[in-house]
Coordinates of C-alpha atoms and ligand atoms in Angstrom, one line a residue:
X1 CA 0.0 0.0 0.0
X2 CA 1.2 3.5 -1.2
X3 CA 1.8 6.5 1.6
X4 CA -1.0 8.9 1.0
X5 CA 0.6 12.6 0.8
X6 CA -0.9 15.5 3.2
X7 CA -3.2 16.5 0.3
X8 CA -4.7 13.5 -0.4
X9 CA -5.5 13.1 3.1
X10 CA -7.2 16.2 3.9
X11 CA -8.5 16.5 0.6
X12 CA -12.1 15.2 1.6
X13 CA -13.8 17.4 3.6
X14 CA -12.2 20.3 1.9
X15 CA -13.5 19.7 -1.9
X16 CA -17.1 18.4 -2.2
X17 CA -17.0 20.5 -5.2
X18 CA -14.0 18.2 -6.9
X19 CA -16.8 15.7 -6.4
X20 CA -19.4 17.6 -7.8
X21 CA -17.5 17.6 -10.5
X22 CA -16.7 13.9 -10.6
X23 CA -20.4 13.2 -10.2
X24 CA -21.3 14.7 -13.1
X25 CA -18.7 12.4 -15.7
X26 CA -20.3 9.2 -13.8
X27 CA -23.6 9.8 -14.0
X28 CA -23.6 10.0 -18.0
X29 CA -21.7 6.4 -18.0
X30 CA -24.0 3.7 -20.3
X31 CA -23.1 1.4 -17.1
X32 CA -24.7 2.8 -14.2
X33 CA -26.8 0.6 -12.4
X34 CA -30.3 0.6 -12.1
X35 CA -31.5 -1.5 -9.0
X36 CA -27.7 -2.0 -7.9
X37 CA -26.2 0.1 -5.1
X38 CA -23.0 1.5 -6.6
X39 CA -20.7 5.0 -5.3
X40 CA -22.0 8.0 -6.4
X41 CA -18.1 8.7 -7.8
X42 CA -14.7 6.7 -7.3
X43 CA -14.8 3.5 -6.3
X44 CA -16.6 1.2 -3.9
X45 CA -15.3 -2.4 -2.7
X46 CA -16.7 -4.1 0.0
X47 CA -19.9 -4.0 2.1
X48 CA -19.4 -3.4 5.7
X49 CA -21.5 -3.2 9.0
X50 CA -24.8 -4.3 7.1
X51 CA -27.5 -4.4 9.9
X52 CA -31.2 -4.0 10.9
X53 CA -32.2 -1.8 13.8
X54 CA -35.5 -0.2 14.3
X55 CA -37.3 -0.9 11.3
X56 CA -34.3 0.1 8.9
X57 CA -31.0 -1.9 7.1
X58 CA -28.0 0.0 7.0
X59 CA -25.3 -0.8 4.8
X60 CA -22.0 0.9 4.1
X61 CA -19.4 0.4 1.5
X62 CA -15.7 0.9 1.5
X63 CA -15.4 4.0 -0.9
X64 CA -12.3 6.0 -2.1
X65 CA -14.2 9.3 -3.8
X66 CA -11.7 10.6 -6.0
X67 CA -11.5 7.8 -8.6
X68 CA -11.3 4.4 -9.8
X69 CA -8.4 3.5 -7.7
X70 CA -8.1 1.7 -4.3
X71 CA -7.3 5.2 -2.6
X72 CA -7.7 6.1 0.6
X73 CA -10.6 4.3 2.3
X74 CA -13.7 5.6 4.1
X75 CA -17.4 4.3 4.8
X76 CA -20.0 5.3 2.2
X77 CA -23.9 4.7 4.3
X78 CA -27.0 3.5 2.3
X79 CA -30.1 2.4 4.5
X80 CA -33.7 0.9 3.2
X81 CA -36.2 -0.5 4.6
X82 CA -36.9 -2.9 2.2
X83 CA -33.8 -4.5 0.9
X84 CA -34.7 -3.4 -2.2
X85 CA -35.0 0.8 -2.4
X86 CA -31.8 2.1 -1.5
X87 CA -31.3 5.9 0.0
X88 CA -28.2 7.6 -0.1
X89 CA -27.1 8.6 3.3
X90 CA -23.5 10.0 2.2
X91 CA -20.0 9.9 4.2
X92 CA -20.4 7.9 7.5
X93 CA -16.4 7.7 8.4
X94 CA -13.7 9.5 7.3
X95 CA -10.0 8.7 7.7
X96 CA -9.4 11.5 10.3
X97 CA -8.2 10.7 13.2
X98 CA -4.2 9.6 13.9
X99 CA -5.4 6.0 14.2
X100 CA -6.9 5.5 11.2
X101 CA -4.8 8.2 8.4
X102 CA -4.1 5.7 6.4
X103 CA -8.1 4.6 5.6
X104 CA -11.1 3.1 7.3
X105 CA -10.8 -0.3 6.1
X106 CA -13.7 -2.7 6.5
X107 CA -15.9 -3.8 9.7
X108 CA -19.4 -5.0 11.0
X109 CA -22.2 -3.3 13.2
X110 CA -24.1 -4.5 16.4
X111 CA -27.1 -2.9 17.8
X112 CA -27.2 -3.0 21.6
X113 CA -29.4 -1.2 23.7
X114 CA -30.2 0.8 21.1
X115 CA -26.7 2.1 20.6
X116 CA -25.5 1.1 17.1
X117 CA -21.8 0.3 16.9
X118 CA -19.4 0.3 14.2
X119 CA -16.2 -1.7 14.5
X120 CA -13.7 -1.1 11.5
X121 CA -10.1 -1.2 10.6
X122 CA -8.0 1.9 11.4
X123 CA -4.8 1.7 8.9
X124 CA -2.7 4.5 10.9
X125 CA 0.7 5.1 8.9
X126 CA 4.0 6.8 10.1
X127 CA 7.3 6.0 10.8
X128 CA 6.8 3.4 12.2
X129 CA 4.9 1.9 8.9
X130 CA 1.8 0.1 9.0
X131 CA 0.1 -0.3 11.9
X132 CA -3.8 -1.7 12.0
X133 CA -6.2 -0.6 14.8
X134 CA -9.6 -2.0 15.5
X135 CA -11.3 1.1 16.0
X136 CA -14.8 2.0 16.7
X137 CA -17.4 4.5 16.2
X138 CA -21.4 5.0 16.8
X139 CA -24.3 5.6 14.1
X140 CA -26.9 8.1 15.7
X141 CA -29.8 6.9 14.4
X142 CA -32.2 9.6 13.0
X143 CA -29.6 12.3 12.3
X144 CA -26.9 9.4 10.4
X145 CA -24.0 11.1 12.2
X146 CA -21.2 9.3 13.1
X147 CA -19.5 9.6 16.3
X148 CA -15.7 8.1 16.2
X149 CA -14.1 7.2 19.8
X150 CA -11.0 9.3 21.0
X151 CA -9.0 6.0 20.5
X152 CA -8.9 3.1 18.9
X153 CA -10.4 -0.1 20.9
X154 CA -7.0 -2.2 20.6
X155 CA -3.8 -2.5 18.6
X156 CA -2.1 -4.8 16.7
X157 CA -1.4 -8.8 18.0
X158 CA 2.3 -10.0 18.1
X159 CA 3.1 -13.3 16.1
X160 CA 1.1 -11.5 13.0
X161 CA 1.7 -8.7 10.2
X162 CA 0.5 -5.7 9.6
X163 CA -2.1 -8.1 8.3
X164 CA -4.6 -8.2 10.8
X165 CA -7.8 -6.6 9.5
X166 CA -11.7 -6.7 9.0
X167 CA -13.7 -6.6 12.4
X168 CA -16.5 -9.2 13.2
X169 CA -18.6 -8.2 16.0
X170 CA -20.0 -11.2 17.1
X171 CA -22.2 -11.4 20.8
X172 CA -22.3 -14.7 22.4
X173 CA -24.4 -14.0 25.2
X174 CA -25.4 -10.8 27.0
X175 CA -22.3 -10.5 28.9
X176 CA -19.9 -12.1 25.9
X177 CA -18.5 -10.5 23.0
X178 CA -16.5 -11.3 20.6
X179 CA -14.3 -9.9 17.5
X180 CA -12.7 -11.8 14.8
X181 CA -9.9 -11.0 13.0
X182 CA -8.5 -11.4 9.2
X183 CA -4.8 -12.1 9.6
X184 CA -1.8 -13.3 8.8
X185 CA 0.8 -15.5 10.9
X186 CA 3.8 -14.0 10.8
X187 CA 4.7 -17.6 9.1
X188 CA 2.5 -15.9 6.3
X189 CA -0.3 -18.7 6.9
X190 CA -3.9 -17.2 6.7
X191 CA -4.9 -17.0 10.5
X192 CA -8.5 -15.7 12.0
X193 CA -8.0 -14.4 15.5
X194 CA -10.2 -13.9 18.0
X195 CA -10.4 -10.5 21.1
X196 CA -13.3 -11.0 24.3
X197 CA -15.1 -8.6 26.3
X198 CA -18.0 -8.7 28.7
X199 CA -19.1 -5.4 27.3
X200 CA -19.6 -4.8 23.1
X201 CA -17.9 -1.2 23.2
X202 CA -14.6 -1.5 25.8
X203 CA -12.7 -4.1 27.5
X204 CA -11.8 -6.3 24.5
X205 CA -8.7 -8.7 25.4
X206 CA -7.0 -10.9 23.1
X207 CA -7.9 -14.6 23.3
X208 CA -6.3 -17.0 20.7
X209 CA -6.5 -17.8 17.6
X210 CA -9.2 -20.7 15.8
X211 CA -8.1 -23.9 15.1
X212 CA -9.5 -24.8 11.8
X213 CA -8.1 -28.5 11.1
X214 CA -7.3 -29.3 8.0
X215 CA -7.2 -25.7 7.0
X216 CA -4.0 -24.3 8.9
X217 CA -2.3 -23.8 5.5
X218 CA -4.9 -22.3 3.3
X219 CA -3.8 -19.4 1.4
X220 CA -1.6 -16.4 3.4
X221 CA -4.3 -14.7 4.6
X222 CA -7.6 -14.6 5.0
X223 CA -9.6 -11.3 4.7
X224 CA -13.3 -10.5 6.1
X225 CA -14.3 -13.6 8.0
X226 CA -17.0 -14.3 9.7
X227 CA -18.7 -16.8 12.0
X228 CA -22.8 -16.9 12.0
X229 CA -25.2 -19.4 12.4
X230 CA -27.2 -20.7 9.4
X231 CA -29.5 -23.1 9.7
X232 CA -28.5 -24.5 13.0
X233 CA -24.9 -25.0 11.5
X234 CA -21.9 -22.5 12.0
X235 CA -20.7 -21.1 9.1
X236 CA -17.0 -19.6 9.1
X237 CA -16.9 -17.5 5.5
X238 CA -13.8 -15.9 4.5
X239 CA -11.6 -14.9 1.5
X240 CA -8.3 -17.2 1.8
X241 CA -5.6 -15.1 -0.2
X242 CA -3.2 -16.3 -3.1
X243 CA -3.7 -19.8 -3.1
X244 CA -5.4 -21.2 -6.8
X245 CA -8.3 -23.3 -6.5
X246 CA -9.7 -26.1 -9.0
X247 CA -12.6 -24.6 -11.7
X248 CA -11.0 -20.9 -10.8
X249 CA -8.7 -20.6 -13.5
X250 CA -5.8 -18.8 -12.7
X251 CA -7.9 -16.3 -10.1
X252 CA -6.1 -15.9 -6.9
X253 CA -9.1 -14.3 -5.2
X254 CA -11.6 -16.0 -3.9
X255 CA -14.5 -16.0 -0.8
X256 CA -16.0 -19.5 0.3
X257 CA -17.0 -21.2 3.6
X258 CA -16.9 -24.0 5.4
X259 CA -20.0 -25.7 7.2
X260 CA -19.1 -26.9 11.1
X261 CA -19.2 -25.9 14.6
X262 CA -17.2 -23.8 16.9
X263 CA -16.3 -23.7 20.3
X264 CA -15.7 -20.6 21.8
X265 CA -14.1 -21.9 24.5
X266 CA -12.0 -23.9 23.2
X267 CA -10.8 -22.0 19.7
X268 CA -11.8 -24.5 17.5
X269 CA -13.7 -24.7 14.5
X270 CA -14.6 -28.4 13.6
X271 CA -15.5 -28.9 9.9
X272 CA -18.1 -31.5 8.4
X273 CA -17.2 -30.5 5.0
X274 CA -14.8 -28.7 2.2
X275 CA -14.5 -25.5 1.3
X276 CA -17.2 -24.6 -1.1
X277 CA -16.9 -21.4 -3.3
X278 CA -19.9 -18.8 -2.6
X279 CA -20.2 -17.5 -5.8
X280 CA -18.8 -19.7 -9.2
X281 CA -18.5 -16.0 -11.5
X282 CA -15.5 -13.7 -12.3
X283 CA -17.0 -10.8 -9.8
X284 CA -17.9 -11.8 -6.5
X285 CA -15.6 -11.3 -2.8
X286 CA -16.1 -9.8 0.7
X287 CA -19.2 -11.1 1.5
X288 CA -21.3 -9.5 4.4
X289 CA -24.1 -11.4 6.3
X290 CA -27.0 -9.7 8.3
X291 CA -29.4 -11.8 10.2
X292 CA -32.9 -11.1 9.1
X293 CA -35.4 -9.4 11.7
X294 CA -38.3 -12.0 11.8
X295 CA -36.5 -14.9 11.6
X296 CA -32.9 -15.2 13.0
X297 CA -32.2 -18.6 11.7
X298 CA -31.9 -16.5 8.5
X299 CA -29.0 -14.9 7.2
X300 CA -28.6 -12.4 4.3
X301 CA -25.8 -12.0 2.1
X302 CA -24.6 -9.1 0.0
X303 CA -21.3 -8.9 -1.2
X304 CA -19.3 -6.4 -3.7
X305 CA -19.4 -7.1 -7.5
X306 CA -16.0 -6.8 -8.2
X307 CA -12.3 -8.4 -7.3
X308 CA -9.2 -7.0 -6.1
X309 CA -5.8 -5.9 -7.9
X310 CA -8.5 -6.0 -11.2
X311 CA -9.1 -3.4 -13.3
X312 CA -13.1 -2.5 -14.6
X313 CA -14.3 -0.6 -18.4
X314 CA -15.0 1.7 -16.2
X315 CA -12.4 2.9 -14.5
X316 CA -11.4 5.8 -17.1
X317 CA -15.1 7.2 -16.2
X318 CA -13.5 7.7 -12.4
X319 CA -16.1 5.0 -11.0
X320 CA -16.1 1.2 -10.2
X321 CA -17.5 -1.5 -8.3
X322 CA -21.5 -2.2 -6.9
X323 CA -22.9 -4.5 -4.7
X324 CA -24.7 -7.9 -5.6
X325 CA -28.4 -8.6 -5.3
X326 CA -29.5 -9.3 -1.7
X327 CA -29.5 -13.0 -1.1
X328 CA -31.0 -15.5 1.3
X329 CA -28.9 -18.0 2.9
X330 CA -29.9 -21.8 4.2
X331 CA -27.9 -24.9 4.7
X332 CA -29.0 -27.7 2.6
X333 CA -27.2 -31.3 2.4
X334 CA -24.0 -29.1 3.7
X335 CA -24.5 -26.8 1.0
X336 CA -25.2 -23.2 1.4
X337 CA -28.6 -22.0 -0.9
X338 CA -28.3 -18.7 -1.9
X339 CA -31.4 -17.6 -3.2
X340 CA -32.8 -14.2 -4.5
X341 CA -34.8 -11.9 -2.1
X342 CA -38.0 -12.7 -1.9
X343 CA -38.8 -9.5 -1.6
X344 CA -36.8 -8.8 -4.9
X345 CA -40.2 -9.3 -6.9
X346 CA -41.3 -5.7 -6.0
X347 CA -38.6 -5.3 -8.9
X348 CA -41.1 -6.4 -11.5
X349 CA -42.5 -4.3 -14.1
X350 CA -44.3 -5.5 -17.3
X351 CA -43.2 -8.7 -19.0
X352 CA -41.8 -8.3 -22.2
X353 CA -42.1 -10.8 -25.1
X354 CA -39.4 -13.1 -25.3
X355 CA -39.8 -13.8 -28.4
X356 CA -38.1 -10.0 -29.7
X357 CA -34.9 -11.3 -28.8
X358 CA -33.8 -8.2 -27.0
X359 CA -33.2 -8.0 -23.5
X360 CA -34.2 -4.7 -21.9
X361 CA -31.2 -3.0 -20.0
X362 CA -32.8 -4.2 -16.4
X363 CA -34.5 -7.2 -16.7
X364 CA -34.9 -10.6 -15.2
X365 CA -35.0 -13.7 -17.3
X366 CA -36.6 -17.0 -15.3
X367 CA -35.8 -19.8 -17.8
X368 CA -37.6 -23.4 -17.2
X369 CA -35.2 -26.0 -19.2
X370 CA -37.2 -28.8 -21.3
X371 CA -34.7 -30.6 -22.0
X372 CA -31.5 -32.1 -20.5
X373 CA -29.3 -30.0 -22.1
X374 CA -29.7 -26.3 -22.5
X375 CA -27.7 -23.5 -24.1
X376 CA -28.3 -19.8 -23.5
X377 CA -26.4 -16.6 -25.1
X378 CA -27.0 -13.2 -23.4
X379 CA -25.5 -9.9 -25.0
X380 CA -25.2 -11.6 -28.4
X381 CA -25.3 -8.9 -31.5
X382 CA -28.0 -9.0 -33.7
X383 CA -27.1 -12.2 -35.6
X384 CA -26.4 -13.9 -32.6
X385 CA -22.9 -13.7 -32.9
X386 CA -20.9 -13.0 -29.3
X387 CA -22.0 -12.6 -26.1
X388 CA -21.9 -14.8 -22.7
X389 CA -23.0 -18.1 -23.3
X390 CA -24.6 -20.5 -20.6
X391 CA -24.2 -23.9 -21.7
X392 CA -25.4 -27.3 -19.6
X393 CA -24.0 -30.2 -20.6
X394 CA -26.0 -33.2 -19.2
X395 CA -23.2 -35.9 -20.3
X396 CA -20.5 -34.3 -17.9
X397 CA -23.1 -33.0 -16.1
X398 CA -21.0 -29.4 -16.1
X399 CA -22.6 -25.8 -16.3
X400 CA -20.1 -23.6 -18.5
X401 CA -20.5 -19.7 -18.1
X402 CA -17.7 -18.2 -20.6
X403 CA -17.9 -14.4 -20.9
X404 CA -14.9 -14.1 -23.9
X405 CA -16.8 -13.4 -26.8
X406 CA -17.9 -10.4 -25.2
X407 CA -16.2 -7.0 -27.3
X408 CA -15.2 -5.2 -23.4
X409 CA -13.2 -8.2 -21.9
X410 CA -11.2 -7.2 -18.4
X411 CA -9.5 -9.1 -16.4
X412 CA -8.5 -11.5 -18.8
X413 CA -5.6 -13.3 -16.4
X414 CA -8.3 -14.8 -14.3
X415 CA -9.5 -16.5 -17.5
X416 CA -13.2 -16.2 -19.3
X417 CA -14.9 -19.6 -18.3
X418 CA -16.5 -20.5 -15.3
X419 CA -18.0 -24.1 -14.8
X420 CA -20.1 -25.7 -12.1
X421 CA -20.6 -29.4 -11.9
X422 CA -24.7 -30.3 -11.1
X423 CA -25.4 -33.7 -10.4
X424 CA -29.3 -33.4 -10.2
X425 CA -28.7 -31.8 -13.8
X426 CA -29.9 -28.7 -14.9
X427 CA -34.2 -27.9 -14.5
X428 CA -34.0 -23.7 -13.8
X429 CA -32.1 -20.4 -14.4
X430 CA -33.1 -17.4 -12.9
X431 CA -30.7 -14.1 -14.0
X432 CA -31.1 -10.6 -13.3
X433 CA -29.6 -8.3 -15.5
X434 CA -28.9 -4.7 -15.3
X435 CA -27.0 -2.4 -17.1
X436 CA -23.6 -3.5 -16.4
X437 CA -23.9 -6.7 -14.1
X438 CA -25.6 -10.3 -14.8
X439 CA -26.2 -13.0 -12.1
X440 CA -26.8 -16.3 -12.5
X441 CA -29.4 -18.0 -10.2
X442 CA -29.1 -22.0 -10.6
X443 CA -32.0 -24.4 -9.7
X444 CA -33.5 -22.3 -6.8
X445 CA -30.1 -21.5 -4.9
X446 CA -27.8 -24.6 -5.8
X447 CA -25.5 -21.8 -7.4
X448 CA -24.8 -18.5 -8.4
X449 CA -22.6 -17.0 -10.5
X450 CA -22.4 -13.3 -10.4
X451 CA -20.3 -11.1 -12.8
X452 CA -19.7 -7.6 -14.1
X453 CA -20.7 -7.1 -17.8
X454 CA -19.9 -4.1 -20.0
X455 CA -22.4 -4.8 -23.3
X456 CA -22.0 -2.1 -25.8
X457 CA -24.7 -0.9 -27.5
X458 CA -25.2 -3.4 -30.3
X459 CA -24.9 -6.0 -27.6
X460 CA -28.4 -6.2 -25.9
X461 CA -29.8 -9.4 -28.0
X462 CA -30.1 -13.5 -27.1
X463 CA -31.0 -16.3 -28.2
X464 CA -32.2 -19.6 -26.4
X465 CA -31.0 -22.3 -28.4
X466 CA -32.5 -25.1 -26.5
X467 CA -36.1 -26.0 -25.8
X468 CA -37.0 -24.2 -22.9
X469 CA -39.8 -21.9 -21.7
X470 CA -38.5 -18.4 -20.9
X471 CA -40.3 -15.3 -19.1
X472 CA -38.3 -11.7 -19.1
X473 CA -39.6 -9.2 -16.2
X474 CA -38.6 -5.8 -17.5
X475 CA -37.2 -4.3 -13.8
X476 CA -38.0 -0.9 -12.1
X477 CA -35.1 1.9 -11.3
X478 CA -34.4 1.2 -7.1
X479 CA -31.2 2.9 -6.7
X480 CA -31.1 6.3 -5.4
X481 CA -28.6 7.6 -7.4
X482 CA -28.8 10.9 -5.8
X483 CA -25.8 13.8 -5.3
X484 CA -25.3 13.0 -1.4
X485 CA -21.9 13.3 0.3
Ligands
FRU501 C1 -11.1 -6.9 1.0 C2 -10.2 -5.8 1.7 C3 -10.3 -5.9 3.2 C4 -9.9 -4.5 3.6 C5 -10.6 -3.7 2.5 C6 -9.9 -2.4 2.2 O1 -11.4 -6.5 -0.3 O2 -8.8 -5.9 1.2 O3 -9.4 -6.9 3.7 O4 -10.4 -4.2 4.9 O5 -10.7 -4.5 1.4 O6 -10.6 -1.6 1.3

């Protein structure tokens, strides 16, 4: 990570005007979302502190303003009540304080006693380098201001790197707290370490690492984990770093889970299964869970659309990155079922005839297969030519997504095919598609994957080339997209 010069750092709160400006060049970009929450300028990676309290989700986003880059980091605050409209709530922290000068890096959020917490990274540089602090603010509901403590909550851990990142607020019992860490040994071995406290906002000690067996040499670190309970099960989700993994091509990024239990007591996080990949696109990391309010046994996922060290079409329009699709998480057979949002159907506008061919710019496509195997393009040109195609192959029993005959390619090293294998073969599709994202829903949950698309203008046709019956929901704008910083 670069130093950040004087200027850069205090630039913020001195120039809304430079992002005024900014604003203006992004908004007329062909590939601004629709129903997608994305940064009103610069770039946005990944969610953080995504939460209900008192009728109301809050979600933030890690977000450099000033352009395409992975700049200095602060919070960006969207709330809705619905999972489905988004507001703009504008900056909720910036990197001001000595602890955290070198960017707010990512976090959680607890509600307790009507208090609502934010737990982040503080990267403070000097001359001493890199030093990470797990720092911690409040949300005043109502007013969205953002109150930031005098000093950080605690420092970094001997026996790890400056690698120690990504808070997880976690609360065991009413007197029992926890926070998990990202890190990395300083054998460069991905690590997640865990700090206690009887009380969520003081006190927090460090307790140990987790004992993960089988898994103690997995990648060199391991960014945003998290621990949460899914369908009676434990889930640990994390992103293990620089390690290549079978059907990923040459991608060194990646963000799965593991199904088990953990003991808190004892550090130690017994699988029953493998590591499973979340998401099985190009464009999917740092995923963020939120228990739903009626039913606690239910998590919900949201993650950014995007990767790290990659480059997007739309960088040299000094924006990048969204947010997936809310999705609804159960354990089935040791499997995690991601499924679209119920509540997703208030999307729905009129249905437009498949058989035109054309697929409006936000639209989502529910595709019954009649026969075993099916093949799909999306984004073709007019004679069918290009595009993604979706092909299910019911000898090898693999789905192949490969996005290379697409005219805006990116990313290219992580290679253009994605495959996932189905043994029950291949009965639904579900894929919502805005203006510069498509994901790929697969029999009800079994998988998704989820990628960035750039389709020019000539690039809005497809073409089902199997037998199946196809229905395409034109979708309604739910993205504020308004000028609030
Ligand atoms: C994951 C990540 C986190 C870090 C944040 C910085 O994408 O690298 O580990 O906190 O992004 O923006």
């Amino acid at each position: 990570m670069r130093e950040w010069t004087e200027e850069e750092k205090n630039r913020f709160l001195e120039s809304p005007d430079q992002i005024r400006e900014l604003y203006k060049k992004v908004r007329r970009s062909d590939f601004r979302q629709t129903y997608h929450i994305q940064p009103v300028t610069g770039l946005l990676n990944d969610p953080n502190g995504f939460l209900h309290a008192n009728g109301e989700w809050h979600l933030f986003y890690q977000w450099y303003p000033y352009g395409a880059e992975h700049g200095l980091k602060h919070w960006y605050h969207v709330v809705s009540k619905d999972l489905v409209n988004w507001n703009n709530c504008g900056l909720a922290i910036a990197p001001d304080k000595w602890y955290d000068n070198g960017g707010a890096f990512s976090g959680s959020a607890l509600v307790m006693d009507g208090k609502l917490y934010l737990y982040y990274t503080g990267i403070h540089t000097g001359d001493d380098g890199v030093v990470p602090y797990t720092c911690l603010a409040e949300l005043f509901q109502g007013s969205y201001r953002v109150h930031k403590k005098d000093e950080p909550l605690f420092g970094p851990q001997e026996g790890y790197t400056h690698n120690q990142r990504d808070p997880k607020i976690i609360k065991l019992a009413s007197d029992r707290y926890v926070i998990i860490l990202g890190a990395q040994n300083d054998a460069h071995q991905g690590r997640v370490i865990v700090y206690e406290s009887r009380r969520p906002d003081r006190g927090f000690k460090f307790k140990g690492e987790i004992n993960v067996p089988g898994f103690m040499d997995f990648g060199d670190m391991w960014e945003c984990p998290s621990i949460q309970k899914i369908s009676g099960y434990d889930v640990l989700m994390f992103c293990p770093q620089h390690i290549t993994l079978k059907y990923r091509g040459q991608s060194q990024n990646h963000n799965g889970y593991i199904i088990g239990s953990m003991d808190w007591d004892e550090l130690v996080f017994t699988p029953v299964g493998q590591f499973h990949e979340l998401d099985f696109g190009f464009d999917a990391y740092a995923a963020e869970c939120a228990a739903r309010k009626r039913s606690w046994s239910e998590t919900t996922l949201i993650s950014w659309m995007g990767i790290p060290d990659a480059t997007y079409p739309t960088d040299g329009e000094e924006w990048s990155g969204c947010l997936t699709l809310p999705r609804n998480l159960r354990v089935r057979n040791r499997r995690l079922i991601q499924e679209p949002l119920a509540e997703l159907a208030a999307l729905r506008d009129d249905e437009a005839d498949p058989l035109l061919e054309i697929l409006p710019k936000a639209c989502e496509l529910n595709v019954y297969n009649q026969e075993e195997d099916l093949e799909l393009h999306l984004f073709t040109k007019y004679d069918h030519s290009g595009g993604i195609s979706i092909c299910y192959d019911s000898k090898t029993k693999i789905l192949t997504v490969d996005r290379s005959e697409m005219t805006l390619t990116f990313n290219n090293d992580d290679g253009n095919v994605r495959t996932r294998k189905l043994d029950g073969g291949l009965d639904h599709l579900r894929i919502f598609i805005d203006s510069s994202s498509v994901e790929i829903f697969v029999n009800n949950g079994d998988a998704v994957f989820t990628s960035r698309v750039f389709p020019l203008d000539n690039e809005h046709y497809f073409q089902m080339k199997t037998r199946a019956e196809v229905h395409i929901w034109k979708l309604k704008n739910a993205v504020c997209d308004d000028f609030i910083v």
